[in-house]
Short mmCIF file of C-alpha atoms in Angstrom, two decimals:
data_model
loop_
_atom_site.label_atom_id
_atom_site.label_comp_id
_atom_site.label_asym_id
_atom_site.label_seq_id
_atom_site.Cartn_x
_atom_site.Cartn_y
_atom_site.Cartn_z
CA MET A 7 25.25 -19.48 -51.72
CA ASN A 8 24.86 -19.54 -55.50
CA ALA A 9 27.59 -22.06 -55.95
CA LYS A 10 25.88 -24.20 -53.49
CA ASP A 11 22.56 -24.01 -55.16
CA GLY A 12 24.14 -24.85 -58.58
CA GLY A 13 25.82 -27.83 -56.93
CA SER A 14 22.49 -29.30 -55.72
CA ARG A 15 20.79 -28.72 -59.00
CA LYS A 16 23.57 -30.54 -60.57
CA ARG A 17 23.37 -33.38 -58.40
CA LYS A 18 19.69 -33.79 -58.91
CA GLN A 19 20.18 -33.85 -62.69
CA ASP A 20 22.88 -36.38 -62.30
CA SER A 21 20.70 -38.62 -60.13
CA ALA A 22 17.85 -38.25 -62.62
CA GLN A 23 20.22 -39.18 -65.44
CA SER A 24 21.59 -42.26 -63.74
CA GLN A 25 17.98 -43.39 -63.21
CA LYS A 26 17.35 -42.86 -66.92
CA THR A 27 20.19 -45.17 -67.93
CA GLU A 28 19.13 -47.77 -65.53
CA GLY A 29 15.82 -47.60 -67.07
CA HIS A 30 17.32 -48.25 -70.43
CA GLU A 31 19.27 -51.29 -69.41
CA SER A 32 16.20 -52.97 -67.71
CA ASP A 33 13.59 -52.08 -70.28
CA ASP A 34 12.24 -49.37 -72.23
CA ILE A 35 10.38 -47.52 -69.57
CA SER A 36 12.39 -44.41 -69.53
CA SER A 37 11.55 -43.43 -73.12
CA CYS A 38 7.80 -43.46 -72.52
CA PRO A 39 5.84 -40.20 -72.37
CA LEU A 40 5.02 -40.54 -68.78
CA ILE A 41 8.52 -40.40 -67.67
CA SER A 42 9.33 -37.47 -69.75
CA ALA A 43 6.21 -35.67 -68.48
CA PHE A 44 7.53 -36.32 -64.90
CA LYS A 45 10.92 -34.99 -65.86
CA THR A 46 9.19 -31.54 -66.75
CA PHE A 47 7.38 -31.72 -63.48
CA GLN A 48 10.62 -32.27 -61.70
CA LEU A 49 12.03 -29.23 -63.28
CA GLU A 50 9.09 -27.06 -62.57
CA LEU A 51 8.74 -28.16 -58.92
CA ASP A 52 12.63 -27.62 -58.31
CA THR A 53 12.49 -24.33 -59.86
CA LYS A 54 9.61 -23.32 -57.54
CA HIS A 55 11.18 -24.62 -54.48
CA ASP A 56 14.43 -23.06 -55.20
CA LYS A 57 12.88 -19.68 -55.57
CA TYR A 58 10.96 -20.23 -52.31
CA GLU A 59 14.00 -20.99 -50.48
CA ARG A 60 15.88 -18.03 -51.87
CA LEU A 61 12.78 -15.67 -50.69
CA VAL A 62 12.99 -17.41 -47.29
CA LYS A 63 16.68 -16.47 -46.93
CA ILE A 64 16.19 -12.95 -48.00
CA SER A 65 13.13 -12.58 -45.53
CA ARG A 66 15.39 -13.76 -42.85
CA ASP A 67 17.94 -11.11 -43.54
CA ILE A 68 15.23 -8.43 -43.79
CA THR A 69 13.99 -9.57 -40.30
CA ILE A 70 17.44 -9.34 -38.67
CA GLU A 71 18.21 -6.05 -40.22
CA SER A 72 14.87 -4.47 -39.30
CA LYS A 73 15.23 -5.83 -35.53
CA ARG A 74 18.61 -4.20 -35.45
CA THR A 75 17.12 -0.94 -36.60
CA ILE A 76 14.41 -1.15 -33.95
CA PHE A 77 16.94 -1.70 -31.25
CA LEU A 78 18.90 1.22 -32.58
CA LEU A 79 15.86 3.41 -32.44
CA HIS A 80 15.12 2.38 -28.79
CA ARG A 81 18.34 4.28 -27.84
CA VAL A 82 16.55 7.56 -28.95
CA THR A 83 15.36 8.06 -25.36
CA SER A 84 18.69 8.02 -23.72
CA VAL A 85 20.59 10.11 -26.33
CA PRO A 86 20.49 13.99 -26.39
CA SER A 87 20.55 14.43 -30.03
CA THR A 88 18.05 12.19 -32.06
CA GLU A 89 19.26 13.57 -35.35
CA GLU A 90 22.22 11.35 -35.52
CA LEU A 91 20.27 8.19 -34.62
CA LEU A 92 17.62 8.88 -37.13
CA THR A 93 20.16 9.28 -40.05
CA GLU A 94 21.88 6.14 -38.97
CA SER A 95 18.53 4.23 -38.89
CA GLU A 96 17.83 5.63 -42.26
CA VAL A 97 20.97 4.08 -43.54
CA LYS A 98 20.02 0.69 -42.16
CA LEU A 99 16.42 0.94 -43.65
CA ASP A 100 17.97 1.70 -47.04
CA GLY A 101 19.88 -1.54 -46.64
CA VAL A 102 16.63 -3.32 -45.79
CA ARG A 103 15.00 -1.83 -48.77
CA GLN A 104 17.71 -3.20 -51.02
CA LYS A 105 16.89 -6.62 -49.67
CA ILE A 106 13.20 -6.04 -50.48
CA ARG A 107 14.28 -5.10 -53.95
CA GLN A 108 15.77 -8.53 -54.36
CA VAL A 109 12.39 -9.97 -53.34
CA ALA A 110 10.67 -7.87 -55.85
CA GLU A 111 13.23 -9.00 -58.49
CA GLU A 112 12.39 -12.65 -57.44
CA LEU A 113 8.78 -12.03 -57.88
CA ARG A 114 8.87 -10.40 -61.23
CA GLY A 115 6.34 -11.86 -63.38
CA GLU A 116 5.21 -14.18 -60.56
CA ASP A 117 2.09 -14.25 -58.47
CA LEU A 118 2.95 -12.39 -55.22
CA TYR A 119 0.64 -14.65 -53.24
CA GLN A 120 2.21 -17.82 -54.47
CA PHE A 121 5.30 -17.22 -52.37
CA HIS A 122 3.72 -14.83 -49.84
CA ARG A 123 4.37 -17.22 -46.91
CA ALA A 124 8.12 -17.02 -47.71
CA PHE A 125 8.47 -13.50 -46.96
CA THR A 126 5.57 -12.25 -44.99
CA LEU A 127 7.44 -12.18 -41.63
CA GLY A 128 10.30 -10.16 -43.10
CA ILE A 129 7.93 -7.73 -44.50
CA GLN A 130 6.02 -7.29 -41.21
CA GLU A 131 9.22 -6.73 -39.34
CA TYR A 132 10.16 -4.10 -41.98
CA VAL A 133 6.78 -2.24 -41.55
CA GLU A 134 7.39 -2.39 -37.78
CA ALA A 135 10.69 -0.70 -38.22
CA VAL A 136 9.77 1.91 -40.66
CA SER A 137 6.63 2.92 -38.81
CA PHE A 138 8.53 3.04 -35.56
CA GLN A 139 10.99 5.48 -37.21
CA HIS A 140 8.05 7.54 -38.72
CA PHE A 141 6.56 7.67 -35.17
CA ILE A 142 9.79 9.06 -33.56
CA LYS A 143 10.22 11.61 -36.32
CA HIS A 144 6.56 12.80 -36.79
CA ARG A 145 4.53 11.43 -33.92
CA SER A 146 1.98 9.97 -36.32
CA LEU A 147 1.31 6.67 -38.06
CA ILE A 148 2.72 6.04 -41.51
CA SER A 149 0.27 5.11 -44.09
CA LEU A 150 0.28 2.10 -46.21
CA GLU A 151 0.70 4.29 -49.29
CA GLU A 152 3.77 5.99 -47.76
CA VAL A 153 5.29 2.51 -47.09
CA ASN A 154 4.61 1.30 -50.51
CA CYS A 155 6.03 4.67 -51.98
CA ARG A 156 9.42 3.82 -50.55
CA LEU A 157 9.46 0.48 -52.10
CA VAL A 158 9.33 1.68 -55.82
CA PHE A 159 12.84 0.78 -57.25
CA LEU A 160 13.92 2.39 -60.39
CA ASN A 161 15.97 0.17 -62.63
CA GLY A 162 18.95 2.42 -62.83
CA ASP A 163 19.96 2.84 -59.40
CA LYS A 164 22.25 0.47 -57.30
CA SER A 165 21.69 -2.64 -59.40
CA GLU A 166 25.28 -2.80 -60.82
CA GLU A 167 25.37 -6.54 -60.44
CA LYS A 168 22.13 -7.07 -62.28
CA GLY A 169 22.64 -4.19 -64.71
CA ILE A 170 22.24 -6.18 -67.90
CA PRO A 171 19.06 -7.91 -67.53
CA SER A 172 17.26 -4.82 -65.99
CA GLU A 173 18.52 -2.38 -68.76
CA LYS A 174 16.81 -4.70 -71.33
CA GLN A 175 13.60 -4.09 -69.50
CA GLY A 176 13.74 -0.33 -70.30
CA PRO A 177 12.81 2.39 -67.73
CA GLN A 178 10.08 0.21 -66.18
CA ALA A 179 10.08 0.62 -62.38
CA LEU A 180 10.13 -2.26 -60.07
CA THR A 181 7.66 -1.98 -57.37
CA PHE A 182 6.82 -4.05 -54.15
CA GLN A 183 3.33 -3.85 -52.70
CA VAL A 184 2.98 -4.55 -49.08
CA THR A 185 -0.37 -6.13 -48.54
CA PRO A 186 -2.81 -4.50 -46.23
CA THR A 187 -2.75 -7.52 -43.88
CA ASP A 188 1.14 -7.46 -43.64
CA TYR A 189 0.79 -3.73 -42.84
CA LEU A 190 -1.75 -4.37 -40.20
CA LEU A 191 0.32 -6.97 -38.68
CA GLY A 192 3.38 -4.87 -38.69
CA VAL A 193 1.54 -2.01 -37.01
CA ALA A 194 0.28 -4.33 -34.35
CA ASP A 195 3.88 -5.19 -33.65
CA LEU A 196 4.71 -1.53 -33.45
CA THR A 197 2.52 -1.09 -30.49
CA GLY A 198 4.65 -3.38 -28.48
CA GLU A 199 7.77 -1.37 -29.43
CA LEU A 200 6.01 1.89 -28.45
CA MET A 201 5.15 0.39 -25.04
CA ARG A 202 8.87 -0.37 -24.50
CA MET A 203 9.70 3.23 -25.56
CA CYS A 204 7.21 4.67 -23.22
CA ILE A 205 8.40 2.89 -20.23
CA SER A 206 12.04 3.49 -20.87
CA SER A 207 11.36 7.15 -21.52
CA VAL A 208 9.94 7.60 -18.12
CA GLY A 209 12.93 5.89 -16.75
CA ASN A 210 14.89 8.67 -18.25
CA GLY A 211 12.76 11.39 -16.80
CA ASP A 212 10.90 12.26 -20.04
CA ILE A 213 7.47 13.25 -18.99
CA ASP A 214 5.81 14.26 -22.28
CA THR A 215 6.64 11.07 -24.43
CA PRO A 216 4.54 8.71 -22.17
CA PHE A 217 1.33 10.80 -22.72
CA GLN A 218 1.93 11.14 -26.55
CA VAL A 219 2.53 7.43 -26.81
CA GLY A 220 -0.63 6.75 -24.62
CA GLN A 221 -2.74 8.81 -26.82
CA PHE A 222 -1.32 7.35 -30.06
CA LEU A 223 -1.74 3.82 -28.90
CA ARG A 224 -5.39 4.49 -27.90
CA GLN A 225 -5.89 5.57 -31.53
CA ILE A 226 -4.37 2.49 -32.81
CA HIS A 227 -6.34 0.35 -30.42
CA ASP A 228 -9.62 2.08 -31.52
CA GLY A 229 -8.65 1.49 -35.12
CA PHE A 230 -8.09 -2.24 -34.40
CA SER A 231 -11.32 -2.58 -32.58
CA TYR A 232 -13.07 -1.10 -35.48
CA ILE A 233 -11.61 -3.87 -37.75
CA GLY A 234 -12.36 -6.42 -35.04
CA ASN A 235 -13.15 -9.85 -36.38
CA THR A 236 -13.33 -8.88 -40.05
CA GLY A 237 -9.68 -9.15 -40.33
CA PRO A 238 -7.80 -12.31 -40.68
CA TYR A 239 -7.07 -14.60 -37.74
CA GLU A 240 -3.54 -13.30 -37.00
CA VAL A 241 -4.96 -9.89 -36.64
CA SER A 242 -7.35 -10.82 -33.77
CA LYS A 243 -4.63 -12.77 -32.14
CA LYS A 244 -2.43 -9.70 -32.12
CA LEU A 245 -5.26 -7.61 -30.69
CA HIS A 246 -4.83 -9.38 -27.33
CA THR A 247 -1.14 -8.39 -27.03
CA LEU A 248 -2.08 -4.83 -28.06
CA LYS A 249 -4.48 -4.60 -25.15
CA GLN A 250 -1.88 -5.65 -22.83
CA SER A 251 0.59 -3.15 -24.14
CA LEU A 252 -2.11 -0.46 -23.99
CA GLY A 253 -2.75 -1.38 -20.35
CA LYS A 254 0.86 -0.92 -19.34
CA VAL A 255 1.22 2.36 -21.02
CA GLU A 256 -2.13 3.72 -19.47
CA ASP A 257 -1.11 2.49 -16.06
CA ALA A 258 2.19 4.34 -16.45
CA CYS A 259 0.57 7.53 -17.48
CA TYR A 260 -1.76 7.07 -14.56
CA THR A 261 1.11 6.77 -12.16
CA LEU A 262 2.88 9.79 -13.73
CA ARG A 263 -0.22 11.91 -13.11
CA VAL A 264 -0.84 10.76 -9.51
CA ARG A 265 2.79 10.80 -8.40
CA GLY A 266 3.67 13.84 -10.45
CA SER A 267 1.34 15.91 -8.41
CA GLU A 268 2.83 15.08 -5.10
CA MET A 269 6.55 14.44 -5.97
CA PRO A 270 9.35 16.64 -7.38
CA LYS A 271 10.14 15.71 -10.97
CA HIS A 272 13.68 14.51 -10.45
CA MET A 273 12.38 11.67 -8.07
CA LEU A 274 9.84 10.33 -10.52
CA ALA A 275 12.63 8.91 -12.60
CA ASP A 276 13.45 6.62 -9.72
CA VAL A 277 10.01 5.35 -9.40
CA PHE A 278 9.77 4.36 -13.00
CA SER A 279 13.20 2.87 -13.25
CA SER A 280 12.21 0.20 -10.78
CA ARG A 281 8.78 -0.13 -12.40
CA ALA A 282 10.24 -0.76 -15.81
CA ALA A 283 12.21 -3.61 -14.50
CA LEU A 284 8.97 -5.06 -13.20
CA LEU A 285 7.32 -4.78 -16.40
CA ASP A 286 10.15 -5.96 -18.70
CA PRO A 287 9.98 -9.78 -18.24
CA GLU A 288 6.39 -9.64 -19.47
CA ASP A 289 6.82 -8.18 -22.78
CA GLY A 290 8.56 -11.14 -24.39
CA VAL A 291 5.23 -11.60 -26.06
CA ALA A 292 5.34 -8.25 -27.82
CA MET B 114 -3.83 10.97 -42.85
CA SER B 115 -5.20 10.46 -39.48
CA VAL B 116 -5.11 6.93 -37.78
CA THR B 117 -8.91 6.54 -37.95
CA GLU B 118 -8.83 7.12 -41.68
CA MET B 119 -6.11 4.75 -42.17
CA PHE B 120 -7.92 1.88 -40.39
CA SER B 121 -11.20 2.53 -42.14
CA ASN B 122 -9.41 2.30 -45.44
CA ILE B 123 -7.95 -1.08 -44.54
CA GLN B 124 -11.48 -2.09 -43.24
CA VAL B 125 -12.96 -1.38 -46.76
CA PHE B 126 -10.24 -3.51 -48.22
CA LEU B 127 -10.94 -6.38 -45.84
CA CYS B 128 -14.53 -6.25 -46.32
CA ALA B 129 -14.07 -6.51 -50.15
CA ASP B 130 -11.75 -9.25 -49.58
CA GLN B 131 -14.25 -11.21 -47.50
CA ASP B 132 -17.01 -10.67 -50.21
CA ILE B 133 -14.83 -12.22 -52.90
CA ARG B 134 -14.22 -15.12 -50.61
CA GLU B 135 -17.73 -15.54 -49.92
CA ASP B 136 -18.58 -15.67 -53.68
CA ILE B 137 -15.82 -18.18 -54.32
CA ARG B 138 -17.05 -20.39 -51.51
CA LYS B 139 -20.46 -20.52 -53.08
CA VAL B 140 -19.21 -21.60 -56.44
CA VAL B 141 -16.86 -24.10 -54.95
CA GLN B 142 -19.77 -25.66 -53.20
CA THR B 143 -21.65 -26.27 -56.41
CA LEU B 144 -18.41 -27.52 -57.93
CA GLU B 145 -17.99 -30.09 -55.07
CA GLN B 146 -21.64 -31.28 -55.54
CA THR B 147 -21.02 -31.99 -59.21
CA ALA B 148 -17.83 -33.67 -58.45
CA ARG B 149 -19.62 -35.97 -56.09
CA GLU B 150 -22.08 -36.90 -58.71
CA ILE B 151 -19.34 -37.87 -61.03
CA LEU B 152 -17.74 -39.90 -58.42
CA THR B 153 -20.97 -41.71 -57.74
CA VAL B 154 -21.29 -42.58 -61.49
CA LEU B 155 -17.67 -43.94 -61.57
CA GLN B 156 -17.92 -45.74 -58.35
CA SER B 157 -20.30 -48.30 -59.94
CA VAL B 158 -17.31 -49.70 -61.91
CA HIS B 159 -16.33 -51.52 -58.68
CA GLN B 160 -19.58 -53.52 -58.91
CA PRO B 161 -19.43 -56.95 -60.67
CA SER B 162 -21.83 -55.73 -63.21
CA GLY B 163 -20.20 -52.51 -63.77
CA PHE B 164 -17.20 -53.78 -65.55
CA LYS B 165 -19.18 -54.22 -68.77
CA GLU B 166 -20.58 -50.77 -68.55
CA ILE B 167 -17.34 -48.85 -68.21
CA PRO B 168 -17.73 -47.12 -71.64
CA SER B 169 -21.15 -45.91 -70.81
CA LYS B 170 -20.22 -44.78 -67.43
CA CYS B 171 -17.32 -42.84 -68.86
CA LEU B 172 -19.61 -41.32 -71.35
CA ARG B 173 -22.03 -40.14 -68.55
CA ALA B 174 -19.09 -38.81 -66.52
CA ARG B 175 -17.93 -36.82 -69.65
CA GLU B 176 -21.36 -35.25 -69.81
CA LEU B 177 -21.16 -34.19 -66.20
CA PHE B 178 -17.79 -32.58 -66.92
CA CYS B 179 -19.50 -30.05 -69.10
CA ILE B 180 -21.28 -28.84 -65.87
CA ILE B 181 -17.92 -28.71 -64.23
CA ARG B 182 -16.66 -26.53 -67.07
CA ASP B 183 -19.58 -24.00 -66.49
CA HIS B 184 -18.82 -23.97 -62.71
CA ILE B 185 -15.34 -23.28 -63.27
CA GLY B 186 -16.13 -20.64 -65.90
CA ASP B 187 -18.32 -19.03 -63.17
CA LEU B 188 -15.54 -19.22 -60.66
CA LYS B 189 -13.08 -17.43 -62.96
CA THR B 190 -15.38 -14.44 -62.97
CA LYS B 191 -15.23 -14.12 -59.16
CA PHE B 192 -11.76 -12.78 -58.76
CA PRO B 193 -9.07 -10.94 -60.62
CA VAL B 194 -7.26 -13.44 -62.54
CA GLU B 195 -3.63 -12.51 -61.38
CA GLN B 196 -4.65 -13.11 -57.82
CA TYR B 197 -5.04 -16.76 -58.37
CA TYR B 198 -2.76 -17.76 -55.52
CA ARG B 199 -4.37 -15.44 -53.09
CA PHE B 200 -7.52 -17.62 -53.05
CA HIS B 201 -6.01 -20.85 -54.11
CA GLU B 202 -6.81 -22.62 -50.86
CA HIS B 203 -10.51 -22.37 -51.38
CA TRP B 204 -10.58 -24.56 -54.67
CA ARG B 205 -7.47 -26.40 -54.26
CA PHE B 206 -9.04 -29.52 -52.55
CA VAL B 207 -12.00 -29.59 -55.29
CA LEU B 208 -9.51 -29.09 -58.14
CA GLN B 209 -7.62 -32.07 -56.98
CA ARG B 210 -10.72 -34.15 -56.74
CA VAL B 211 -11.81 -33.21 -60.29
CA THR B 212 -8.38 -33.76 -61.55
CA PHE B 213 -8.70 -37.31 -59.96
CA LEU B 214 -12.01 -37.83 -61.67
CA ALA B 215 -10.78 -36.75 -65.05
CA ALA B 216 -7.66 -38.87 -64.66
CA PHE B 217 -9.80 -42.01 -63.62
CA VAL B 218 -12.19 -41.47 -66.65
CA VAL B 219 -9.24 -41.26 -69.11
CA TYR B 220 -7.66 -44.33 -67.46
CA LEU B 221 -10.82 -46.33 -67.80
CA GLU B 222 -11.13 -45.32 -71.49
CA SER B 223 -7.67 -45.73 -72.69
CA GLU B 224 -5.60 -47.29 -69.79
CA SER B 225 -3.10 -44.38 -69.96
CA LEU B 226 -2.20 -41.51 -67.70
CA VAL B 227 -3.87 -38.33 -68.47
CA THR B 228 -1.58 -35.39 -69.23
CA ARG B 229 -1.78 -32.13 -67.53
CA GLU B 230 -2.93 -30.65 -70.76
CA GLU B 231 -5.71 -33.17 -71.12
CA VAL B 232 -7.07 -32.28 -67.68
CA ALA B 233 -6.85 -28.77 -68.28
CA GLN B 234 -8.81 -29.21 -71.51
CA ILE B 235 -11.44 -31.37 -69.88
CA LEU B 236 -11.93 -28.73 -67.13
CA GLY B 237 -11.86 -25.88 -69.50
CA ILE B 238 -8.79 -24.25 -67.92
CA GLU B 239 -5.22 -23.40 -68.76
CA VAL B 240 -1.77 -25.04 -68.02
CA ASP B 241 0.17 -21.86 -68.02
CA ARG B 242 -0.32 -19.30 -65.16
CA GLU B 243 0.13 -16.51 -67.63
CA LYS B 244 -2.92 -17.50 -69.67
CA GLY B 245 -5.41 -17.33 -66.88
CA PHE B 246 -6.96 -19.75 -64.46
CA HIS B 247 -4.73 -22.75 -64.52
CA LEU B 248 -4.02 -26.07 -63.06
CA ASP B 249 -1.16 -26.06 -60.64
CA VAL B 250 1.23 -28.77 -61.19
CA GLU B 251 1.00 -29.79 -57.49
CA ASP B 252 -2.69 -30.25 -57.73
CA TYR B 253 -2.38 -32.17 -60.88
CA LEU B 254 0.03 -34.65 -59.08
CA ALA B 255 -2.08 -34.83 -56.19
CA GLY B 256 -5.19 -35.83 -58.27
CA VAL B 257 -3.10 -38.59 -60.04
CA LEU B 258 -2.11 -39.95 -56.54
CA ILE B 259 -5.71 -40.09 -55.45
CA MET B 260 -6.35 -42.07 -58.74
CA ALA B 261 -3.65 -44.53 -57.79
CA SER B 262 -5.31 -45.71 -54.63
CA GLU B 263 -8.58 -45.79 -56.59
CA LEU B 264 -6.93 -48.22 -58.97
CA SER B 265 -5.59 -50.40 -56.24
CA ARG B 266 -9.21 -50.93 -55.15
CA LEU B 267 -10.20 -51.52 -58.72
CA ALA B 268 -7.63 -54.29 -59.01
CA VAL B 269 -9.18 -56.08 -56.05
CA ASN B 270 -12.58 -55.80 -57.36
CA SER B 271 -11.85 -56.83 -60.89
CA VAL B 272 -10.48 -60.12 -59.58
CA THR B 273 -13.77 -60.68 -57.65
CA ALA B 274 -15.54 -59.93 -60.83
CA GLY B 275 -13.44 -62.58 -62.64
CA ASP B 276 -11.35 -60.25 -64.72
CA TYR B 277 -7.96 -61.56 -64.14
CA SER B 278 -6.01 -59.70 -66.66
CA ARG B 279 -6.86 -56.15 -65.47
CA PRO B 280 -4.74 -56.36 -62.30
CA LEU B 281 -1.65 -57.02 -64.42
CA ARG B 282 -2.31 -54.02 -66.46
CA ILE B 283 -2.93 -51.90 -63.44
CA SER B 284 0.24 -53.16 -61.90
CA ASN B 285 2.26 -52.16 -64.84
CA PHE B 286 0.71 -48.70 -64.99
CA ILE B 287 1.06 -48.06 -61.27
CA ASN B 288 4.73 -49.14 -61.32
CA GLU B 289 5.34 -46.78 -64.11
CA LEU B 290 3.67 -43.95 -62.22
CA ASP B 291 5.81 -44.93 -59.17
CA SER B 292 9.01 -44.53 -61.12
CA GLY B 293 7.72 -41.27 -62.36
CA PHE B 294 7.09 -39.88 -58.93
CA ARG B 295 10.51 -41.10 -57.84
CA LEU B 296 12.00 -38.47 -60.18
CA LEU B 297 10.49 -35.69 -58.19
CA ASN B 298 12.24 -33.96 -55.38
CA LEU B 299 9.23 -33.40 -53.05
CA LYS B 300 9.39 -31.00 -50.08
CA ASN B 301 7.84 -32.00 -46.74
CA ASP B 302 4.40 -30.71 -47.94
CA PRO B 303 0.92 -32.26 -48.40
CA LEU B 304 1.94 -33.67 -51.90
CA ARG B 305 4.86 -35.52 -50.27
CA LYS B 306 2.46 -36.95 -47.67
CA ARG B 307 0.24 -38.16 -50.34
CA TYR B 308 2.95 -39.57 -52.33
CA ASP B 309 4.12 -41.58 -49.25
CA GLY B 310 0.75 -43.48 -49.57
CA LEU B 311 1.66 -44.54 -53.08
CA LYS B 312 3.80 -47.40 -51.96
CA TYR B 313 0.91 -49.04 -50.14
CA ASP B 314 -1.08 -48.98 -53.27
CA VAL B 315 1.77 -50.54 -55.17
CA LYS B 316 2.11 -53.27 -52.48
CA LYS B 317 -1.64 -53.83 -52.60
CA ILE B 318 -1.55 -54.34 -56.30
CA GLU B 319 1.57 -56.47 -56.17
CA GLU B 320 -0.24 -58.72 -53.70
CA VAL B 321 -3.11 -59.21 -55.99
CA VAL B 322 -0.75 -60.00 -58.89
CA TYR B 323 1.12 -62.50 -56.58
CA ASP B 324 -2.13 -64.23 -55.59
CA LEU B 325 -3.27 -64.57 -59.19
CA SER B 326 0.18 -65.87 -60.44
CA ILE B 327 0.68 -68.55 -57.79
CA ARG B 328 -2.67 -70.02 -58.75
CA GLY B 329 -1.85 -69.94 -62.46
CA LEU B 330 -4.63 -67.56 -63.20
CA THR B 331 -2.53 -65.05 -65.04
CA LYS B 332 -1.07 -67.67 -67.50
CA GLU B 333 -4.47 -68.88 -68.29
CA GLN B 334 -5.52 -65.35 -69.15
CA GLU B 335 -2.39 -64.83 -71.23
CA ALA B 336 -3.08 -67.94 -73.18
CA VAL B 337 -6.56 -66.75 -73.98
CA THR B 338 -5.26 -63.26 -75.04
CA ASP B 339 -2.53 -64.87 -77.11
CA LYS B 340 -5.04 -66.53 -79.05
#
């Protein structure tokens, strides 16, 4: 990847140089201050675009790894011991955090918001994964502070490849701050995962989880309605999906209650496995 | 921390954010107002009578730039300086406009391209991001491109007003600008879109120069200037 970058940069310089010589042959245009000014602009823009591209690549990796972690965590409903799964997910999330560290390194001394669009999707996906894991562990919502706490990178650890420049910086820690908006959007995505988890846990005969998820989702929904339109546009868009997820979970809880009173527990599982199949095609939106 | 607490914390943040945006919008509105005033002053150079008054018009515009400086000074106080790009979209458009106006004034005065440093100085802002409220390089370039289309108009109107030498000078200038922009590797963004319009300005001016030269009007002018 790096070699490629270097190659393209070299090519750019080459073309710039050839243009320069051409200019010299025809007339003295290239020596004028205007052209040299544009040369510096070229350099500045190229540096910026390169950085942006690098961030987009890292962001993609973050998204993919987070998605895999979420899939892994979904197996929690069908596995007897959750411990093993949780440690495995922790390892994966550590990998993601190393990627976020790269983002933080790219952004050192830069304005976070200048490149925000490059990595916002990855960060949202990470928030989704980390909050999903937190819910499975503690049945509560991870706070923004807790998310940010995990994204403080001390200079010493695991940075062998970039050891020399970071040592010069001294013991200063590198932090990455998730913006409240990204956090909010990540949490909104989390609700879709919770809905899936709720439905699949019923399918496995777990009667408690759906009610816990239902209550939790209601809290989140209340929170989002409290924010309502004051938030950015994307938030209000996600509110709609959230409502759908909540509806599905509430329906599931309702059926559980009604059927549960008249049917032996082992048969409920059958009712829901067919129900989940019905619901699944719709949650492509979530 | 409970879910409700979490959300009310975020709500506080979002409200504060909106207040800042509201403040910024107000200042940007006044900034746009002054920018329009300057534009009106400068537009009169397209009038046949305006060509003689260029120096006085530029002086008047320079005076108005003092007001712009005050507005921008006001804008700087509305948000934390390290969050420039968070609110960038709010003033991006108007900053490009005033860059254009500054560039146009400088061109009318000295027939040269304004540097980024000069624009920053006229507007009372910085060039480097580290030093505070600054002029983004893309905004500067966009402003220069707006000026290019204004100059193609000026070339046409100067012929109407009987000034046959100005289009030639504009033509040289725009060609230089064009070769400058050709050095840049632009992404598919608004700046690139605007740059794509530059070739039409170049074409327009070349047509004017062509019209003048086949009628021998340029030579006549050169002869006059040679003497």
